[in-house]
Each structure stands twice: as structure tokens, then as C-alpha cells.
mmCIF file of C-alpha atoms in Angstrom:
data_model
loop_
_atom_site.group_PDB
_atom_site.id
_atom_site.type_symbol
_atom_site.label_atom_id
_atom_site.label_comp_id
_atom_site.label_asym_id
_atom_site.label_seq_id
_atom_site.Cartn_x
_atom_site.Cartn_y
_atom_site.Cartn_z
ATOM 1 C CA MET A 11 134.710 38.654 65.094
ATOM 2 C CA LYS A 12 137.509 40.464 66.915
ATOM 3 C CA LYS A 13 136.749 44.172 66.766
ATOM 4 C CA LEU A 14 138.961 47.108 67.710
ATOM 5 C CA ILE A 15 138.283 50.799 68.192
ATOM 6 C CA ILE A 16 141.290 53.019 67.536
ATOM 7 C CA ILE A 17 141.089 56.281 69.444
ATOM 8 C CA PRO A 18 143.791 58.735 68.372
ATOM 9 C CA ALA A 19 144.185 61.387 71.051
ATOM 10 C CA TYR A 20 146.240 64.549 71.124
ATOM 11 C CA ASN A 21 145.526 66.929 73.987
ATOM 12 C CA GLU A 22 141.980 65.685 74.468
ATOM 13 C CA SER A 23 141.953 65.932 78.265
ATOM 14 C CA GLU A 24 138.557 67.639 78.156
ATOM 15 C CA SER A 25 136.726 64.988 76.174
ATOM 16 C CA ILE A 26 138.662 61.707 76.353
ATOM 17 C CA GLU A 27 136.980 60.335 79.487
ATOM 18 C CA LYS A 28 133.544 61.021 78.063
ATOM 19 C CA THR A 29 134.494 59.459 74.720
ATOM 20 C CA VAL A 30 135.844 56.278 76.298
ATOM 21 C CA GLU A 31 132.932 55.836 78.715
ATOM 22 C CA ASP A 32 130.535 56.409 75.799
ATOM 23 C CA ILE A 33 132.306 53.657 73.860
ATOM 24 C CA LYS A 34 132.354 51.235 76.789
ATOM 25 C CA LYS A 35 128.628 51.741 77.240
ATOM 26 C CA ASN A 36 127.461 51.811 73.618
ATOM 27 C CA ALA A 37 129.905 49.434 71.951
ATOM 28 C CA PRO A 38 130.718 46.837 74.613
ATOM 29 C CA ASP A 39 131.556 44.152 72.042
ATOM 30 C CA PHE A 40 134.475 46.232 70.772
ATOM 31 C CA ASP A 41 137.960 46.336 72.267
ATOM 32 C CA TYR A 42 139.568 49.744 72.237
ATOM 33 C CA VAL A 43 143.046 51.224 72.245
ATOM 34 C CA ILE A 44 143.822 54.887 72.813
ATOM 35 C CA ILE A 45 146.835 56.145 70.914
ATOM 36 C CA ASN A 46 148.242 59.012 72.927
ATOM 37 C CA ASP A 47 150.118 61.127 70.394
ATOM 38 C CA CYS A 48 152.578 62.569 72.908
ATOM 39 C CA SER A 49 149.975 64.920 74.386
ATOM 40 C CA THR A 50 151.401 67.937 76.163
ATOM 41 C CA ASP A 51 148.436 68.370 78.500
ATOM 42 C CA ASN A 52 147.414 65.890 81.157
ATOM 43 C CA THR A 53 145.732 63.446 78.744
ATOM 44 C CA LEU A 54 148.219 60.703 79.666
ATOM 45 C CA ASP A 55 147.561 61.164 83.395
ATOM 46 C CA ILE A 56 143.836 60.785 82.761
ATOM 47 C CA LEU A 57 144.457 57.582 80.806
ATOM 48 C CA LYS A 58 146.603 56.144 83.595
ATOM 49 C CA LYS A 59 144.228 57.257 86.337
ATOM 50 C CA ASN A 60 141.282 55.477 84.693
ATOM 51 C CA GLY A 61 143.252 52.371 83.761
ATOM 52 C CA TYR A 62 142.377 52.756 80.087
ATOM 53 C CA ASN A 63 144.010 50.583 77.427
ATOM 54 C CA TYR A 64 146.492 52.853 75.657
ATOM 55 C CA VAL A 65 149.665 53.082 73.609
ATOM 56 C CA SER A 66 151.751 56.163 74.257
ATOM 57 C CA LEU A 67 153.900 57.487 71.434
ATOM 58 C CA PRO A 68 157.303 58.847 72.545
ATOM 59 C CA ILE A 69 157.170 61.661 69.980
ATOM 60 C CA ASN A 70 154.269 63.436 68.315
ATOM 61 C CA LEU A 71 153.506 61.884 64.916
ATOM 62 C CA GLY A 72 150.298 63.638 63.963
ATOM 63 C CA ILE A 73 146.950 62.029 63.173
ATOM 64 C CA GLY A 74 148.392 59.898 60.360
ATOM 65 C CA GLY A 75 151.153 58.387 62.473
ATOM 66 C CA ALA A 76 148.873 57.891 65.460
ATOM 67 C CA VAL A 77 146.119 56.129 63.508
ATOM 68 C CA GLN A 78 148.696 54.028 61.647
ATOM 69 C CA THR A 79 149.999 52.903 65.032
ATOM 70 C CA GLY A 80 146.437 51.803 65.776
ATOM 71 C CA TYR A 81 146.312 49.787 62.537
ATOM 72 C CA MET A 82 149.671 48.204 63.375
ATOM 73 C CA TYR A 83 148.232 47.266 66.786
ATOM 74 C CA ALA A 84 145.186 45.770 65.042
ATOM 75 C CA GLU A 85 147.378 43.732 62.699
ATOM 76 C CA LYS A 86 149.715 42.656 65.497
ATOM 77 C CA PHE A 87 146.928 41.391 67.731
ATOM 78 C CA GLY A 88 144.929 39.783 64.918
ATOM 79 C CA TYR A 89 141.813 41.932 64.791
ATOM 80 C CA ASP A 90 139.242 41.256 62.056
ATOM 81 C CA VAL A 91 137.876 44.745 62.072
ATOM 82 C CA ALA A 92 139.329 48.089 63.166
ATOM 83 C CA VAL A 93 137.436 51.356 63.354
ATOM 84 C CA GLN A 94 138.710 54.818 64.045
ATOM 85 C CA VAL A 95 136.793 56.901 66.578
ATOM 86 C CA ASP A 96 138.173 60.375 67.190
ATOM 87 C CA GLY A 97 139.040 61.456 70.712
ATOM 88 C CA ASP A 98 137.101 64.693 70.422
ATOM 89 C CA GLY A 99 133.670 63.117 70.781
ATOM 90 C CA GLN A 100 132.429 63.824 67.251
ATOM 91 C CA HIS A 101 131.802 60.175 66.453
ATOM 92 C CA ASP A 102 128.821 58.386 67.950
ATOM 93 C CA PRO A 103 129.683 54.794 68.975
ATOM 94 C CA ALA A 104 126.074 53.727 68.446
ATOM 95 C CA PHE A 105 126.860 53.418 64.725
ATOM 96 C CA LEU A 106 129.701 50.968 65.189
ATOM 97 C CA SER A 107 127.654 47.765 65.311
ATOM 98 C CA VAL A 108 125.667 48.948 62.291
ATOM 99 C CA MET A 109 128.919 49.476 60.410
ATOM 100 C CA ALA A 110 130.342 46.110 61.468
ATOM 101 C CA ASP A 111 127.209 44.262 60.416
ATOM 102 C CA TYR A 112 127.123 46.124 57.094
ATOM 103 C CA LEU A 113 130.764 45.237 56.462
ATOM 104 C CA ALA A 114 130.222 41.555 57.194
ATOM 105 C CA GLU A 115 126.906 41.319 55.315
ATOM 106 C CA HIS A 116 128.185 42.865 52.103
ATOM 107 C CA ASN A 117 131.652 41.330 52.332
ATOM 108 C CA LEU A 118 133.317 44.722 52.173
ATOM 109 C CA ASP A 119 136.874 45.778 52.883
ATOM 110 C CA MET A 120 135.961 49.147 54.316
ATOM 111 C CA VAL A 121 132.895 51.056 55.475
ATOM 112 C CA ILE A 122 132.902 54.842 55.792
ATOM 113 C CA GLY A 123 130.390 56.681 57.943
ATOM 114 C CA SER A 124 129.153 59.599 55.868
ATOM 115 C CA ARG A 125 127.491 62.712 57.245
ATOM 116 C CA PHE A 126 126.162 63.704 53.858
ATOM 117 C CA ILE A 127 124.021 60.807 52.713
ATOM 118 C CA GLU A 128 121.066 61.686 54.899
ATOM 119 C CA LYS A 129 122.398 65.089 55.940
ATOM 120 C CA LYS A 130 121.495 64.697 59.592
ATOM 121 C CA GLY A 131 123.383 65.971 62.577
ATOM 122 C CA PHE A 132 126.498 68.143 62.590
ATOM 123 C CA GLN A 133 127.238 69.030 58.969
ATOM 124 C CA SER A 134 130.551 70.844 59.479
ATOM 125 C CA SER A 135 131.240 74.448 58.491
ATOM 126 C CA LYS A 136 130.409 75.833 55.007
ATOM 127 C CA ILE A 137 134.037 76.248 54.065
ATOM 128 C CA ARG A 138 134.845 72.664 54.938
ATOM 129 C CA ARG A 139 131.847 71.470 52.976
ATOM 130 C CA VAL A 140 133.158 73.188 49.827
ATOM 131 C CA GLY A 141 136.439 71.358 50.314
ATOM 132 C CA ILE A 142 134.619 68.095 50.881
ATOM 133 C CA VAL A 143 132.541 68.446 47.705
ATOM 134 C CA TYR A 144 135.764 69.195 45.807
ATOM 135 C CA PHE A 145 137.390 66.000 47.050
ATOM 136 C CA THR A 146 134.299 63.938 46.325
ATOM 137 C CA GLY A 147 134.492 65.166 42.723
ATOM 138 C CA LEU A 148 138.221 64.598 42.423
ATOM 139 C CA ILE A 149 138.032 61.067 43.792
ATOM 140 C CA LYS A 150 135.126 60.259 41.486
ATOM 141 C CA LEU A 151 137.165 61.564 38.549
ATOM 142 C CA LEU A 152 140.236 59.527 39.406
ATOM 143 C CA THR A 153 138.696 56.284 40.623
ATOM 144 C CA GLY A 154 135.135 56.268 39.357
ATOM 145 C CA LYS A 155 133.845 55.801 42.896
ATOM 146 C CA LYS A 156 131.654 58.407 44.546
ATOM 147 C CA ILE A 157 132.515 58.930 48.184
ATOM 148 C CA THR A 158 130.244 61.541 49.720
ATOM 149 C CA ASP A 159 132.277 62.066 52.891
ATOM 150 C CA PRO A 160 135.934 61.559 51.987
ATOM 151 C CA THR A 161 137.181 63.402 55.076
ATOM 152 C CA SER A 162 135.150 61.362 57.516
ATOM 153 C CA GLY A 163 137.344 59.927 60.239
ATOM 154 C CA LEU A 164 134.672 57.363 61.105
ATOM 155 C CA ARG A 165 135.841 54.457 59.013
ATOM 156 C CA MET A 166 135.828 50.746 59.623
ATOM 157 C CA ALA A 167 138.500 48.558 58.041
ATOM 158 C CA GLY A 168 138.502 44.825 57.424
ATOM 159 C CA LYS A 169 141.602 42.643 57.635
ATOM 160 C CA ASN A 170 142.860 43.510 54.132
ATOM 161 C CA VAL A 171 142.657 47.248 54.680
ATOM 162 C CA ILE A 172 144.160 46.922 58.177
ATOM 163 C CA LYS A 173 147.196 45.292 56.612
ATOM 164 C CA LEU A 174 147.353 47.919 53.840
ATOM 165 C CA PHE A 175 147.147 50.863 56.237
ATOM 166 C CA ALA A 176 149.574 49.349 58.734
ATOM 167 C CA GLN A 177 152.177 49.468 55.964
ATOM 168 C CA ASN A 178 151.218 52.692 54.194
ATOM 169 C CA TYR A 179 149.508 55.618 55.770
ATOM 170 C CA PRO A 180 149.922 59.342 55.005
ATOM 171 C CA LYS A 181 151.483 61.583 57.656
ATOM 172 C CA ASP A 182 148.811 64.237 57.711
ATOM 173 C CA TYR A 183 145.263 64.780 56.442
ATOM 174 C CA PRO A 184 145.073 61.100 55.690
ATOM 175 C CA GLU A 185 141.397 60.561 55.029
ATOM 176 C CA PRO A 186 140.858 61.408 51.335
ATOM 177 C CA GLU A 187 144.221 59.978 50.320
ATOM 178 C CA THR A 188 143.703 56.666 52.076
ATOM 179 C CA ALA A 189 140.309 56.232 50.436
ATOM 180 C CA VAL A 190 142.058 56.469 47.062
ATOM 181 C CA THR A 191 144.868 54.137 48.197
ATOM 182 C CA ALA A 192 142.337 51.541 49.278
ATOM 183 C CA LEU A 193 140.325 51.884 46.052
ATOM 184 C CA ASN A 194 143.458 51.553 43.941
ATOM 185 C CA ASN A 195 144.356 48.350 45.734
ATOM 186 C CA GLY A 196 141.052 46.865 44.700
ATOM 187 C CA MET A 197 139.357 47.226 48.080
ATOM 188 C CA LYS A 198 135.562 47.253 48.205
ATOM 189 C CA ILE A 199 134.394 50.389 49.948
ATOM 190 C CA GLU A 200 130.863 51.497 50.765
ATOM 191 C CA GLU A 201 129.406 54.291 52.854
ATOM 192 C CA ILE A 202 126.523 54.276 55.286
ATOM 193 C CA PRO A 203 124.781 57.342 56.701
ATOM 194 C CA VAL A 204 125.789 58.414 60.195
ATOM 195 C CA VAL A 205 125.115 61.369 62.427
ATOM 196 C CA MET A 206 128.077 63.187 63.912
ATOM 197 C CA ARG A 207 128.187 65.542 66.833
ATOM 198 C CA GLU A 208 130.045 68.780 67.263
ATOM 199 C CA ARG A 209 133.447 68.601 68.898
ATOM 200 C CA GLN A 210 132.803 68.068 72.608
ATOM 201 C CA GLY A 211 135.687 70.057 73.981
ATOM 202 C CA GLY A 212 139.244 71.124 73.175
ATOM 203 C CA VAL A 213 140.340 72.845 69.985
ATOM 204 C CA SER A 214 140.467 71.666 66.373
ATOM 205 C CA SER A 215 143.941 71.582 64.904
ATOM 206 C CA ILE A 216 142.968 73.035 61.497
ATOM 207 C CA ASN A 217 143.193 76.770 60.662
ATOM 208 C CA PRO A 218 143.000 78.866 57.409
ATOM 209 C CA THR A 219 146.684 78.633 56.393
ATOM 210 C CA LYS A 220 146.717 74.952 57.065
ATOM 211 C CA SER A 221 143.545 74.625 54.996
ATOM 212 C CA VAL A 222 145.268 75.916 51.850
ATOM 213 C CA TYR A 223 148.229 73.597 52.425
ATOM 214 C CA TYR A 224 145.729 70.804 53.052
ATOM 215 C CA MET A 225 143.882 71.332 49.769
ATOM 216 C CA VAL A 226 147.083 71.535 47.711
ATOM 217 C CA LYS A 227 148.907 68.688 49.408
ATOM 218 C CA VAL A 228 145.968 66.272 49.430
ATOM 219 C CA THR A 229 145.119 67.051 45.787
ATOM 220 C CA ILE A 230 148.671 66.311 44.673
ATOM 221 C CA ALA A 231 148.815 63.236 46.901
ATOM 222 C CA ILE A 232 145.551 61.864 45.537
ATOM 223 C CA VAL A 233 146.626 62.402 41.924
ATOM 224 C CA ILE A 234 149.966 60.683 42.520
ATOM 225 C CA GLU A 235 148.223 57.899 44.426
ATOM 226 C CA ALA A 236 145.845 57.380 41.517
ATOM 227 C CA MET A 237 148.881 57.225 39.217
ATOM 228 C CA ARG A 238 150.144 54.217 41.136
ATOM 229 C CA GLY A 239 147.612 52.317 39.085
ATOM 230 C CA LYS A 240 144.981 49.803 39.968
ATOM 231 C CA ARG A 241 146.133 46.599 41.550
ATOM 232 C CA LYS A 242 143.827 43.682 42.242
ATOM 233 C CA MET B 8 166.658 89.166 26.889
ATOM 234 C CA MET B 9 166.094 85.474 26.892
ATOM 235 C CA THR B 10 166.239 83.720 23.542
ATOM 236 C CA LEU B 11 163.417 81.427 22.531
ATOM 237 C CA LYS B 12 165.938 78.578 22.356
ATOM 238 C CA LEU B 13 166.940 79.104 25.977
ATOM 239 C CA LYS B 14 163.319 79.363 27.069
ATOM 240 C CA LEU B 15 162.491 76.041 25.437
ATOM 241 C CA ILE B 16 165.514 74.335 27.001
ATOM 242 C CA ILE B 17 164.583 75.640 30.437
ATOM 243 C CA LEU B 18 160.946 74.584 30.051
ATOM 244 C CA ALA B 19 162.031 71.086 29.013
ATOM 245 C CA LEU B 20 164.343 70.861 32.032
ATOM 246 C CA LEU B 21 161.581 72.053 34.366
ATOM 247 C CA LEU B 22 159.259 69.392 32.981
ATOM 248 C CA LEU B 23 161.883 66.673 33.511
ATOM 249 C CA CYS B 24 162.432 68.007 37.015
ATOM 250 C CA LEU B 25 158.726 67.862 37.840
ATOM 251 C CA ALA B 26 158.327 64.383 36.366
ATOM 252 C CA GLY B 27 161.374 63.131 38.274
ATOM 253 C CA VAL B 28 160.065 64.424 41.588
ATOM 254 C CA ILE B 29 156.582 62.981 41.008
ATOM 255 C CA ILE B 30 158.087 59.582 40.201
ATOM 256 C CA GLU B 31 160.171 59.631 43.394
ATOM 257 C CA VAL B 32 157.081 60.432 45.462
ATOM 258 C CA LYS B 33 155.172 57.677 43.677
ATOM 259 C CA LYS B 34 157.941 55.225 44.589
ATOM 260 C CA ARG B 35 157.721 56.485 48.165
ATOM 261 C CA HIS B 36 161.347 57.608 48.176
ATOM 262 C CA LEU B 37 160.336 61.161 48.988
ATOM 263 C CA GLU B 38 157.906 62.484 51.565
ATOM 264 C CA LEU B 39 155.270 64.661 49.873
ATOM 265 C CA LYS B 40 155.360 67.291 52.591
ATOM 266 C CA TYR B 41 158.920 68.395 51.791
ATOM 267 C CA VAL B 42 158.604 67.988 48.107
ATOM 268 C CA ILE B 43 155.674 70.348 47.445
ATOM 269 C CA THR B 44 158.021 73.315 46.928
ATOM 270 C CA TRP B 45 159.972 71.333 44.340
ATOM 271 C CA MET B 46 156.694 70.648 42.555
ATOM 272 C CA ILE B 47 155.282 74.154 42.676
ATOM 273 C CA LEU B 48 158.562 75.776 41.654
ATOM 274 C CA PRO B 49 158.811 74.290 38.125
ATOM 275 C CA VAL B 50 155.149 75.133 37.513
ATOM 276 C CA VAL B 51 155.530 78.759 38.610
ATOM 277 C CA LEU B 52 158.834 79.160 36.772
ATOM 278 C CA GLY B 53 157.378 77.537 33.679
ATOM 279 C CA ILE B 54 154.481 79.999 33.648
ATOM 280 C CA ILE B 55 156.782 82.981 34.191
ATOM 281 C CA ILE B 56 159.083 81.916 31.377
ATOM 282 C CA ALA B 57 156.344 80.883 28.985
ATOM 283 C CA ILE B 58 154.244 84.039 29.153
ATOM 284 C CA PRO B 59 156.064 86.677 27.119
ATOM 285 C CA GLY B 60 156.807 89.892 28.905
ATOM 286 C CA THR B 61 156.563 88.439 32.417
ATOM 287 C CA LEU B 62 160.318 88.194 32.864
ATOM 288 C CA GLU B 63 160.773 91.763 31.684
ATOM 289 C CA TRP B 64 157.984 93.014 33.954
ATOM 290 C CA ILE B 65 159.451 91.374 37.049
ATOM 291 C CA SER B 66 162.880 92.823 36.207
ATOM 292 C CA GLY B 67 161.284 96.231 35.949
ATOM 293 C CA VAL B 68 159.507 95.880 39.298
ATOM 294 C CA LEU B 69 162.742 94.847 41.004
ATOM 295 C CA GLY B 70 164.810 97.547 39.299
ATOM 296 C CA ILE B 71 167.169 95.103 37.588
ATOM 297 C CA TYR B 72 168.350 95.943 34.042
ATOM 298 C CA SER B 73 169.252 92.528 32.777
ATOM 299 C CA VAL B 74 166.590 89.811 32.650
ATOM 300 C CA MET B 75 169.205 87.082 33.009
ATOM 301 C CA ASN B 76 170.603 88.752 36.141
ATOM 302 C CA MET B 77 167.091 88.851 37.564
ATOM 303 C CA VAL B 78 166.667 85.137 36.842
ATOM 304 C CA TYR B 79 169.926 84.302 38.619
ATOM 305 C CA PHE B 80 169.088 86.546 41.547
ATOM 306 C CA LEU B 81 165.591 85.153 42.112
ATOM 307 C CA GLY B 82 166.798 81.608 41.553
ATOM 308 C CA PHE B 83 169.430 82.147 44.230
ATOM 309 C CA VAL B 84 166.914 83.639 46.668
ATOM 310 C CA PHE B 85 164.520 80.716 46.224
ATOM 311 C CA LEU B 86 167.324 78.227 46.729
ATOM 312 C CA LEU B 87 168.263 79.948 49.974
ATOM 313 C CA VAL B 88 164.665 79.773 51.167
ATOM 314 C CA ILE B 89 164.468 76.073 50.335
ATOM 315 C CA VAL B 90 167.802 75.318 52.001
ATOM 316 C CA TYR B 91 166.757 77.230 55.094
ATOM 317 C CA SER B 92 163.470 75.378 55.365
ATOM 318 C CA LEU B 93 165.406 72.116 55.039
ATOM 319 C CA THR B 94 167.692 73.274 57.858
ATOM 320 C CA VAL B 95 164.652 73.875 60.037
ATOM 321 C CA ALA B 96 163.211 70.446 59.190
ATOM 322 C CA LEU B 97 166.563 68.788 59.840
ATOM 323 C CA SER B 98 166.889 70.444 63.242
ATOM 324 C CA ARG B 99 163.432 69.273 64.206
ATOM 325 C CA GLN B 100 164.156 65.724 63.074
ATOM 326 C CA SER B 101 167.400 65.547 65.019
ATOM 327 C CA ASN B 102 165.584 66.651 68.173
ATOM 328 C CA ARG B 103 162.916 63.998 67.681
ATOM 329 C CA ILE B 104 165.524 61.301 67.113
ATOM 330 C CA ARG B 105 167.349 62.306 70.276
ATOM 331 C CA LYS B 106 164.098 62.095 72.232
ATOM 332 C CA LEU B 107 163.313 58.680 70.731
ATOM 333 C CA ALA B 108 166.748 57.360 71.668
ATOM 334 C CA GLN B 109 166.385 58.602 75.227
ATOM 335 C CA MET B 110 162.908 57.146 75.694
ATOM 336 C CA THR B 111 163.913 53.814 74.185
ATOM 337 C CA ALA B 112 166.838 53.654 76.598
ATOM 338 C CA LEU B 113 164.616 54.454 79.576
ATOM 339 C CA ASP B 114 162.090 51.828 78.412
ATOM 340 C CA GLU B 115 164.844 49.240 78.170
ATOM 341 C CA TYR B 116 165.947 50.173 81.703
ATOM 342 C CA GLU B 117 162.422 49.694 82.996
ATOM 343 C CA LYS B 118 162.059 46.330 81.259
ATOM 344 C CA ARG B 119 165.426 45.139 82.520
ATOM 345 C CA ASN B 120 164.658 46.114 86.093
ATOM 346 C CA SER B 121 161.147 44.693 86.275
ATOM 347 C CA ASN B 122 162.415 41.089 86.045
#
């Protein structure tokens, strides 16, 4: 099984080396590709210096565009499985084999690593949790499927979902919307419990104003996405 | 004073407007990010027009005698805001396209000269 780790990175000079070395050590059976989203700090220099495998975007596309580039890479080079691991060190690569095995065993199209099934490890701030519960409810209402961690970036996609995401991926705040897109295209999605760590360095790109925009935009996007109807 | 007839016509138009925009987003002809204003606007306007007394209250707050004049004025202001934000987005896009063209050209140079 050809497996790929997509590492979107924007100004992650503080944590990218640690993240990549962690992956090389704990998930040696996975290939990786770093998608440098036109970082303005010296992230690119660090990638070159260490000889890491990377794709460097000529303009900044945001997390959606960067991750979609990763899915296009996965489709182009024929990967069976692609998983997103954020460049800020929040995702623990130890869970990747577990996710891959789970995906293969249960013949799934996508596996999401959820922080909230066993509630261990970094649980995110209270405010974010309210938002997350809201999206869980909304997605359940629209698709009938309960996803406990719809904003989790730790998600593993099989060949069908790789193809789907390579063609269609939201520009920003992609996680809840893409879960609905996948569900509406008849993809089989399951979650397994994972433990996430706090951000290992650098600064999160989400602030209060953006949060309001996020809630409104993603809600509308999810509703419209659900309107596209179920396709098998 | 806005007649009931006019209010109903406007509400129907706003609904068509909203439906049209949603359909275009669904067909992926429009990017959701830029279209949110066009979605929120009919909803807000619909509420203002539907709830009796709101139009008159806003006119009072702004110091405008005629409700219809207030509607035109605010409509104009909102349009200006939307057009301006589009101008900003357009400027940004043109810069990004320029950068893409330049980098593609430099990449092609590199490829051509590495043979």
C-alpha cells in the first residue's frame, strides 16, 4: 500500500524540522510531501537545508489550496492512501499506522482522527469546542452521520476520496465542509480516537473576527453542500 | 411610506435573488467567500422590510423624512461598500496573477537551461 503524508506548512520554521523528524521516526512506511504555502519566514530555507521532499507554491493559497495540492500530488503519483499531518506538531504520527490499518480492515474511504471519542490529550479551547459541537450537530442533521471531531485536520483518505478532494476542495476552513462533501458522494467515513498535542511553536492563524466569519461561512457552505444531494 | 404591494414585490425579488445566488454557488460558478454579502443582504433587507415600523425607525435615526429616500440612500451606500470590496479583491488577484506569471517564466528559464 503506497502511503503519503501531506504536510501543509505556512511559516512553520519553529516546528517543521521537529514534525518531519518525528514522522520519519514514527511512520517510516509513509512517504511524505511538505507543501510550502509561500511562507514568508525561512521555512523554505529549512526545507532545502534538510533535503526534505517538498512542493513550493508560488503564491499563498491558504490551508485549503495547500492541502488540495497535496491530494493532487497523491493522485498524480498513484498513492493508495493520503493523510494530512499539520506542520505545527499537533498531530502525533504514531496514530498513522493505526488509521491505515483501520481503513484497510473496514474497507473505508476515509478515517478521521477524533480528539473527542476518548477525550484524551489536548482538547482545544472552550470556545472552539462549542463551535465543534455545533458542527457535529449540523452535520448529523444534514447527513445523518455523527462526526465527533469535524474540524480535525488528522484525516486519512483512500483512493476515492483522494480523487474527490483533488478536484474539489474548499479554499478555507475546509474540514467540516469536506466531511459533508465526502458523505454526500457516498464515501464511507469512520472516526478513531486519537490524542493530539498542543501547537509546538509558531502562531495559530485563527482569531475572534475570523471565528465569526468561519462559523457563518462554513454553515452556509455545509448547507449548500448538503443540497447538492446524495450521489452513490 | 411603503405600500404593502411594494413590500411584497421587494420581498419576492429578494427571495429570487437569494435562491439565484445559492444555485450559482451550488453549481460552483461562484466562490462562497465573495458571495456571503449577497446572501446576507437579502436576509437583512427582508427582515427590515417585513417587520412593520423598522423602516420608519431607521429613517428617524438617520434624520431622513421620506422612507423611500432612506431606502435609496442605504441601498446606494451598501452597493458602494460591495463594489469597493470587489475592487480590493480584484487588486489582490491581479497581483497574484502577475506573481504567478513571473514565477512560471523563471521556472521555464531554469528548466530550459538545465538541459
